[in-house]
Amino acid sequence: MRWFEIALVALTLASGLIWLLDKLVLARRRADYRGLLDDGSEPWYVDYAKAFFPVLLAVLVLRSFIAEPFRIPSNSMMPTLLTGDFILVNKFAYGLRLPITNKKVVGLGEPQRGDVVVFRPPHHPDQDWIKRVMGLPGDRIGYRDNQVFVNGTPMVYEEIGPYEGRGNGSEMTGATELREHVGNRTHLVLERTGLPFRDPAEGEWTVPEGQYFVMGDNRDNSEDSRYWGYLPEENLRGKAFLIWMNFDGGVDFSRVGERIR
């Protein structure tokens, strides 16, 4: 989506500059020559700039500093998020960041363990990924026998039963659905052995300062920090908080308004 961000910034700047130039210079020049060379009407590019600049500016401010839509492209966050889910991401939860560069200019908060975050992975800086924060700076994270350990303490799990997938997520039918307790927060995860993924993804990691350890809720089908390492704080894009539609071969509004936990 970076191409869209670049195009939006470029169009906003261009239309704003044309509007400003017209207000300061061109409009006066037209007034001076009205009735001599032309009727004083605005050129087409000025007319378009005045019409689109407010709209472009509003969209830029909204998606850069307030909320931005994203579409879930894979099954790595099942059952919390399904392939084709359209979600909204809070862009100021972890601070205000400049568009394109993603540089933080105002700090407003830090990720908490259990947050679902959108970010740009270090090895794919032009892509937006989504995972759950499981390790904070300084934490010691372990993953053994499909169980997460934080600073030596195992997470508590409640088995719900066999999972029944749908659409592109039907491949996970038969996986075990569990409720994972992370401190005083809970969320759902899937566990399934024998999948053709890079298994085992076991080990222990100490999270460096300024970085985070992220994992997908579909534990046996997620490319996350267990494979590529830590997520730098500067790569964060925002906190996912709401599902507003699903499109996976057809439009489904049954998940409208569902909070992301």
mmCIF file of C-alpha atoms in Angstrom:
data_model
loop_
_atom_site.group_PDB
_atom_site.id
_atom_site.type_symbol
_atom_site.label_atom_id
_atom_site.label_comp_id
_atom_site.label_asym_id
_atom_site.label_seq_id
_atom_site.Cartn_x
_atom_site.Cartn_y
_atom_site.Cartn_z
ATOM 1 C CA MET A 1 0.000 0.000 0.000
ATOM 2 C CA ARG A 2 3.021 2.317 0.061
ATOM 3 C CA TRP A 3 2.387 3.288 -3.567
ATOM 4 C CA PHE A 4 -1.074 4.564 -2.581
ATOM 5 C CA GLU A 5 0.410 6.528 0.320
ATOM 6 C CA ILE A 6 3.011 8.126 -1.968
ATOM 7 C CA ALA A 7 0.381 8.986 -4.588
ATOM 8 C CA LEU A 8 -1.956 10.457 -1.957
ATOM 9 C CA VAL A 9 0.787 12.674 -0.497
ATOM 10 C CA ALA A 10 1.931 13.787 -3.970
ATOM 11 C CA LEU A 11 -1.592 14.674 -5.138
ATOM 12 C CA THR A 12 -2.372 16.501 -1.910
ATOM 13 C CA LEU A 13 0.816 18.573 -2.129
ATOM 14 C CA ALA A 14 0.317 19.317 -5.827
ATOM 15 C CA SER A 15 -3.296 20.414 -5.476
ATOM 16 C CA GLY A 16 -2.467 22.429 -2.346
ATOM 17 C CA LEU A 17 0.395 24.246 -4.048
ATOM 18 C CA ILE A 18 -1.752 25.067 -7.084
ATOM 19 C CA TRP A 19 -4.508 26.382 -4.808
ATOM 20 C CA LEU A 20 -2.005 28.499 -2.842
ATOM 21 C CA LEU A 21 -0.308 29.810 -5.995
ATOM 22 C CA ASP A 22 -3.676 30.806 -7.414
ATOM 23 C CA LYS A 23 -4.687 32.576 -4.215
ATOM 24 C CA LEU A 24 -1.423 34.532 -3.947
ATOM 25 C CA VAL A 25 -0.574 35.212 -7.597
ATOM 26 C CA LEU A 26 -2.766 33.852 -10.364
ATOM 27 C CA ALA A 27 -6.114 35.172 -9.112
ATOM 28 C CA ARG A 28 -4.728 38.716 -8.885
ATOM 29 C CA ARG A 29 -3.223 38.440 -12.341
ATOM 30 C CA ARG A 30 -6.553 37.314 -13.783
ATOM 31 C CA ALA A 31 -8.278 40.232 -12.071
ATOM 32 C CA ASP A 32 -5.817 42.700 -13.617
ATOM 33 C CA TYR A 33 -6.387 41.347 -17.122
ATOM 34 C CA ARG A 34 -10.120 40.669 -16.843
ATOM 35 C CA GLY A 35 -11.857 42.054 -19.879
ATOM 36 C CA LEU A 36 -8.640 42.602 -21.799
ATOM 37 C CA LEU A 37 -7.358 39.176 -22.753
ATOM 38 C CA ASP A 38 -9.977 36.836 -21.303
ATOM 39 C CA ASP A 39 -13.051 36.694 -19.103
ATOM 40 C CA GLY A 40 -11.064 36.063 -15.939
ATOM 41 C CA SER A 41 -12.341 32.513 -15.446
ATOM 42 C CA GLU A 42 -10.181 30.024 -13.571
ATOM 43 C CA PRO A 43 -8.015 27.587 -15.571
ATOM 44 C CA TRP A 44 -9.175 23.982 -15.415
ATOM 45 C CA TYR A 45 -6.243 22.889 -13.251
ATOM 46 C CA VAL A 46 -7.027 25.555 -10.639
ATOM 47 C CA ASP A 47 -10.669 24.519 -10.625
ATOM 48 C CA TYR A 48 -9.726 20.852 -10.084
ATOM 49 C CA ALA A 49 -7.168 21.740 -7.403
ATOM 50 C CA LYS A 50 -9.718 23.733 -5.410
ATOM 51 C CA ALA A 51 -12.262 20.940 -5.679
ATOM 52 C CA PHE A 52 -9.989 18.039 -4.730
ATOM 53 C CA PHE A 53 -7.523 19.567 -2.249
ATOM 54 C CA PRO A 54 -9.896 19.588 0.764
ATOM 55 C CA VAL A 55 -10.947 16.006 0.056
ATOM 56 C CA LEU A 56 -7.387 14.760 -0.439
ATOM 57 C CA LEU A 57 -6.185 16.567 2.683
ATOM 58 C CA ALA A 58 -9.003 15.074 4.772
ATOM 59 C CA VAL A 59 -8.239 11.548 3.524
ATOM 60 C CA LEU A 60 -4.498 12.028 4.127
ATOM 61 C CA VAL A 61 -4.994 13.235 7.694
ATOM 62 C CA LEU A 62 -7.564 10.521 8.440
ATOM 63 C CA ARG A 63 -5.525 7.539 7.208
ATOM 64 C CA SER A 64 -2.158 8.873 8.398
ATOM 65 C CA PHE A 65 -3.046 9.978 11.921
ATOM 66 C CA ILE A 66 -6.447 8.543 12.899
ATOM 67 C CA ALA A 67 -7.500 5.244 11.280
ATOM 68 C CA GLU A 68 -6.491 3.292 8.193
ATOM 69 C CA PRO A 69 -8.221 0.319 6.528
ATOM 70 C CA PHE A 70 -6.352 -2.928 5.854
ATOM 71 C CA ARG A 71 -7.351 -6.243 4.294
ATOM 72 C CA ILE A 72 -6.177 -9.518 5.823
ATOM 73 C CA PRO A 73 -4.347 -11.454 3.061
ATOM 74 C CA SER A 74 -3.654 -14.818 4.735
ATOM 75 C CA ASN A 75 -4.709 -17.357 7.355
ATOM 76 C CA SER A 76 -1.908 -16.584 9.817
ATOM 77 C CA MET A 77 -4.180 -14.790 12.315
ATOM 78 C CA MET A 78 -7.026 -17.330 12.347
ATOM 79 C CA PRO A 79 -9.353 -17.667 14.187
ATOM 80 C CA THR A 80 -9.140 -14.025 15.332
ATOM 81 C CA LEU A 81 -8.958 -12.696 11.774
ATOM 82 C CA LEU A 82 -9.985 -14.497 8.597
ATOM 83 C CA THR A 83 -8.614 -14.159 5.083
ATOM 84 C CA GLY A 84 -10.554 -11.345 3.411
ATOM 85 C CA ASP A 85 -11.404 -9.465 6.598
ATOM 86 C CA PHE A 86 -11.319 -5.702 6.217
ATOM 87 C CA ILE A 87 -10.145 -4.092 9.421
ATOM 88 C CA LEU A 88 -9.512 -0.636 10.831
ATOM 89 C CA VAL A 89 -6.181 0.238 12.412
ATOM 90 C CA ASN A 90 -5.742 2.911 15.076
ATOM 91 C CA LYS A 91 -2.885 5.064 13.761
ATOM 92 C CA PHE A 92 -2.290 7.116 16.925
ATOM 93 C CA ALA A 93 -2.263 4.302 19.506
ATOM 94 C CA TYR A 94 1.541 4.157 19.467
ATOM 95 C CA GLY A 95 2.261 7.739 18.431
ATOM 96 C CA LEU A 96 1.789 9.996 15.426
ATOM 97 C CA ARG A 97 3.944 9.055 12.444
ATOM 98 C CA LEU A 98 4.665 10.832 9.199
ATOM 99 C CA PRO A 99 3.250 9.275 6.020
ATOM 100 C CA ILE A 100 5.652 7.382 3.716
ATOM 101 C CA THR A 101 8.642 7.535 6.106
ATOM 102 C CA ASN A 102 6.665 6.208 9.116
ATOM 103 C CA LYS A 103 8.872 8.363 11.369
ATOM 104 C CA LYS A 104 7.334 8.947 14.801
ATOM 105 C CA VAL A 105 6.925 12.639 15.596
ATOM 106 C CA VAL A 106 4.749 12.424 18.729
ATOM 107 C CA GLY A 107 4.872 9.541 21.209
ATOM 108 C CA LEU A 108 1.485 8.592 22.639
ATOM 109 C CA GLY A 109 1.902 5.029 23.876
ATOM 110 C CA GLU A 110 3.633 1.692 23.465
ATOM 111 C CA PRO A 111 2.337 -1.762 22.447
ATOM 112 C CA GLN A 112 1.091 -4.001 25.235
ATOM 113 C CA ARG A 113 1.405 -7.761 25.351
ATOM 114 C CA GLY A 114 -1.556 -9.204 23.458
ATOM 115 C CA ASP A 115 -2.085 -6.240 21.091
ATOM 116 C CA VAL A 116 -2.741 -7.053 17.426
ATOM 117 C CA VAL A 117 -0.488 -4.762 15.409
ATOM 118 C CA VAL A 118 0.077 -3.856 11.766
ATOM 119 C CA PHE A 119 3.708 -3.319 10.822
ATOM 120 C CA ARG A 120 6.295 -3.460 8.066
ATOM 121 C CA PRO A 121 8.493 -6.534 8.584
ATOM 122 C CA PRO A 122 12.242 -5.901 8.424
ATOM 123 C CA HIS A 123 12.713 -8.366 5.563
ATOM 124 C CA HIS A 124 9.738 -7.009 3.533
ATOM 125 C CA PRO A 125 9.739 -3.242 4.220
ATOM 126 C CA ASP A 126 7.271 -2.492 1.418
ATOM 127 C CA GLN A 127 4.593 -4.824 2.799
ATOM 128 C CA ASP A 128 2.126 -4.490 5.668
ATOM 129 C CA TRP A 129 1.794 -7.528 7.963
ATOM 130 C CA ILE A 130 -0.351 -8.199 11.008
ATOM 131 C CA LYS A 131 0.541 -10.269 14.093
ATOM 132 C CA ARG A 132 0.031 -10.302 17.857
ATOM 133 C CA VAL A 133 2.600 -8.857 20.267
ATOM 134 C CA MET A 134 3.734 -11.624 22.613
ATOM 135 C CA GLY A 135 7.072 -10.248 23.814
ATOM 136 C CA LEU A 136 7.955 -6.753 25.018
ATOM 137 C CA PRO A 137 11.477 -5.298 25.223
ATOM 138 C CA GLY A 138 13.465 -7.254 27.803
ATOM 139 C CA ASP A 139 11.093 -10.252 27.840
ATOM 140 C CA ARG A 140 12.332 -13.811 27.549
ATOM 141 C CA ILE A 141 9.989 -15.677 25.188
ATOM 142 C CA GLY A 142 9.917 -19.446 24.872
ATOM 143 C CA TYR A 143 7.922 -21.680 22.535
ATOM 144 C CA ARG A 144 7.856 -25.409 23.214
ATOM 145 C CA ASP A 145 5.260 -28.109 22.548
ATOM 146 C CA ASN A 146 2.803 -25.546 21.147
ATOM 147 C CA GLN A 147 2.972 -23.502 24.329
ATOM 148 C CA VAL A 148 4.215 -19.947 24.839
ATOM 149 C CA PHE A 149 6.329 -19.037 27.861
ATOM 150 C CA VAL A 150 6.881 -15.441 28.961
ATOM 151 C CA ASN A 151 9.784 -14.919 31.347
ATOM 152 C CA GLY A 152 9.587 -18.575 32.311
ATOM 153 C CA THR A 153 5.831 -18.550 32.998
ATOM 154 C CA PRO A 154 3.718 -20.726 30.691
ATOM 155 C CA MET A 155 0.591 -19.209 29.185
ATOM 156 C CA VAL A 156 -2.679 -20.788 30.335
ATOM 157 C CA TYR A 157 -4.846 -22.502 27.695
ATOM 158 C CA GLU A 158 -8.465 -23.665 27.604
ATOM 159 C CA GLU A 159 -9.404 -26.122 24.864
ATOM 160 C CA ILE A 160 -12.588 -25.183 23.006
ATOM 161 C CA GLY A 161 -12.709 -28.031 20.485
ATOM 162 C CA PRO A 162 -12.245 -28.778 16.779
ATOM 163 C CA TYR A 163 -12.251 -25.743 14.514
ATOM 164 C CA GLU A 164 -14.393 -25.525 11.365
ATOM 165 C CA GLY A 165 -12.946 -23.210 8.747
ATOM 166 C CA ARG A 166 -14.655 -21.498 5.850
ATOM 167 C CA GLY A 167 -13.571 -20.112 2.498
ATOM 168 C CA ASN A 168 -9.801 -19.876 2.207
ATOM 169 C CA GLY A 169 -9.614 -20.863 5.850
ATOM 170 C CA SER A 170 -11.194 -24.267 5.293
ATOM 171 C CA GLU A 171 -7.710 -25.806 5.268
ATOM 172 C CA MET A 172 -7.678 -25.317 9.037
ATOM 173 C CA THR A 173 -10.812 -27.395 9.597
ATOM 174 C CA GLY A 174 -10.039 -29.976 12.248
ATOM 175 C CA ALA A 175 -7.424 -27.874 14.034
ATOM 176 C CA THR A 176 -7.797 -27.476 17.773
ATOM 177 C CA GLU A 177 -9.187 -24.119 18.887
ATOM 178 C CA LEU A 178 -7.954 -22.853 22.240
ATOM 179 C CA ARG A 179 -8.380 -19.803 24.424
ATOM 180 C CA GLU A 180 -4.984 -18.395 25.362
ATOM 181 C CA HIS A 181 -4.630 -16.271 28.512
ATOM 182 C CA VAL A 182 -2.012 -13.516 28.279
ATOM 183 C CA GLY A 183 -2.031 -11.814 31.657
ATOM 184 C CA ASN A 184 -5.582 -10.573 32.187
ATOM 185 C CA ARG A 185 -6.356 -10.705 28.466
ATOM 186 C CA THR A 186 -7.592 -13.650 26.401
ATOM 187 C CA HIS A 187 -7.777 -14.464 22.703
ATOM 188 C CA LEU A 188 -8.296 -17.499 20.497
ATOM 189 C CA VAL A 189 -5.545 -19.511 18.808
ATOM 190 C CA LEU A 190 -5.354 -22.530 16.524
ATOM 191 C CA GLU A 191 -3.028 -25.453 17.017
ATOM 192 C CA ARG A 192 -2.411 -28.215 14.520
ATOM 193 C CA THR A 193 0.536 -30.496 14.055
ATOM 194 C CA GLY A 194 1.701 -32.176 10.879
ATOM 195 C CA LEU A 195 1.274 -29.178 8.577
ATOM 196 C CA PRO A 196 3.872 -28.687 5.784
ATOM 197 C CA PHE A 197 5.350 -25.609 7.490
ATOM 198 C CA ARG A 198 8.772 -24.954 8.923
ATOM 199 C CA ASP A 199 8.368 -27.072 12.011
ATOM 200 C CA PRO A 200 9.480 -27.194 14.717
ATOM 201 C CA ALA A 201 9.478 -23.456 15.451
ATOM 202 C CA GLU A 202 10.718 -23.943 18.979
ATOM 203 C CA GLY A 203 13.278 -22.057 20.991
ATOM 204 C CA GLU A 204 13.862 -19.230 23.429
ATOM 205 C CA TRP A 205 14.433 -15.594 22.583
ATOM 206 C CA THR A 206 15.329 -12.493 24.635
ATOM 207 C CA VAL A 207 13.702 -9.416 23.135
ATOM 208 C CA PRO A 208 16.134 -6.477 22.687
ATOM 209 C CA GLU A 209 15.277 -2.924 23.734
ATOM 210 C CA GLY A 210 13.204 -1.061 21.177
ATOM 211 C CA GLN A 211 11.914 -4.276 19.577
ATOM 212 C CA TYR A 212 9.024 -6.721 19.950
ATOM 213 C CA PHE A 213 8.328 -10.425 19.512
ATOM 214 C CA VAL A 214 5.210 -11.044 17.401
ATOM 215 C CA MET A 215 3.313 -14.239 16.587
ATOM 216 C CA GLY A 216 0.297 -15.231 14.521
ATOM 217 C CA ASP A 217 -2.702 -16.763 16.274
ATOM 218 C CA ASN A 218 -2.633 -19.644 13.773
ATOM 219 C CA ARG A 219 0.446 -20.978 15.492
ATOM 220 C CA ASP A 220 1.339 -23.753 13.044
ATOM 221 C CA ASN A 221 0.782 -21.625 9.953
ATOM 222 C CA SER A 222 2.360 -18.242 10.628
ATOM 223 C CA GLU A 223 5.637 -16.721 9.504
ATOM 224 C CA ASP A 224 6.513 -14.586 12.508
ATOM 225 C CA SER A 225 9.292 -13.694 14.967
ATOM 226 C CA ARG A 226 10.034 -17.370 15.532
ATOM 227 C CA TYR A 227 11.457 -17.422 11.995
ATOM 228 C CA TRP A 228 12.640 -13.938 11.042
ATOM 229 C CA GLY A 229 13.441 -12.287 14.357
ATOM 230 C CA TYR A 230 12.296 -9.192 16.194
ATOM 231 C CA LEU A 231 10.045 -6.330 15.125
ATOM 232 C CA PRO A 232 11.699 -2.886 15.479
ATOM 233 C CA GLU A 233 9.496 -0.248 17.111
ATOM 234 C CA GLU A 234 9.978 2.104 14.157
ATOM 235 C CA ASN A 235 8.285 -0.437 11.850
ATOM 236 C CA LEU A 236 4.959 -0.284 13.710
ATOM 237 C CA ARG A 237 2.024 1.111 11.749
ATOM 238 C CA GLY A 238 -0.794 0.938 14.295
ATOM 239 C CA LYS A 239 -3.092 -1.167 16.437
ATOM 240 C CA ALA A 240 -5.881 -3.225 14.832
ATOM 241 C CA PHE A 241 -9.186 -2.674 16.635
ATOM 242 C CA LEU A 242 -12.245 -3.338 14.434
ATOM 243 C CA ILE A 243 -13.532 -5.623 11.652
ATOM 244 C CA TRP A 244 -15.943 -3.933 9.252
ATOM 245 C CA MET A 245 -16.386 -6.431 6.398
ATOM 246 C CA ASN A 246 -15.190 -9.714 4.928
ATOM 247 C CA PHE A 247 -14.706 -10.434 1.250
ATOM 248 C CA ASP A 248 -13.608 -13.991 0.539
ATOM 249 C CA GLY A 249 -15.347 -14.906 -2.701
ATOM 250 C CA GLY A 250 -18.367 -12.867 -1.651
ATOM 251 C CA VAL A 251 -19.286 -9.939 0.582
ATOM 252 C CA ASP A 252 -20.020 -10.871 4.196
ATOM 253 C CA PHE A 253 -21.193 -8.208 6.639
ATOM 254 C CA SER A 254 -21.798 -10.628 9.516
ATOM 255 C CA ARG A 255 -18.531 -9.519 11.177
ATOM 256 C CA VAL A 256 -19.300 -5.793 10.996
ATOM 257 C CA GLY A 257 -18.388 -4.041 14.236
ATOM 258 C CA GLU A 258 -16.557 -7.032 15.734
ATOM 259 C CA ARG A 259 -13.807 -5.869 18.048
ATOM 260 C CA ILE A 260 -10.323 -7.346 17.614
ATOM 261 C CA ARG A 261 -9.042 -8.836 20.856
#
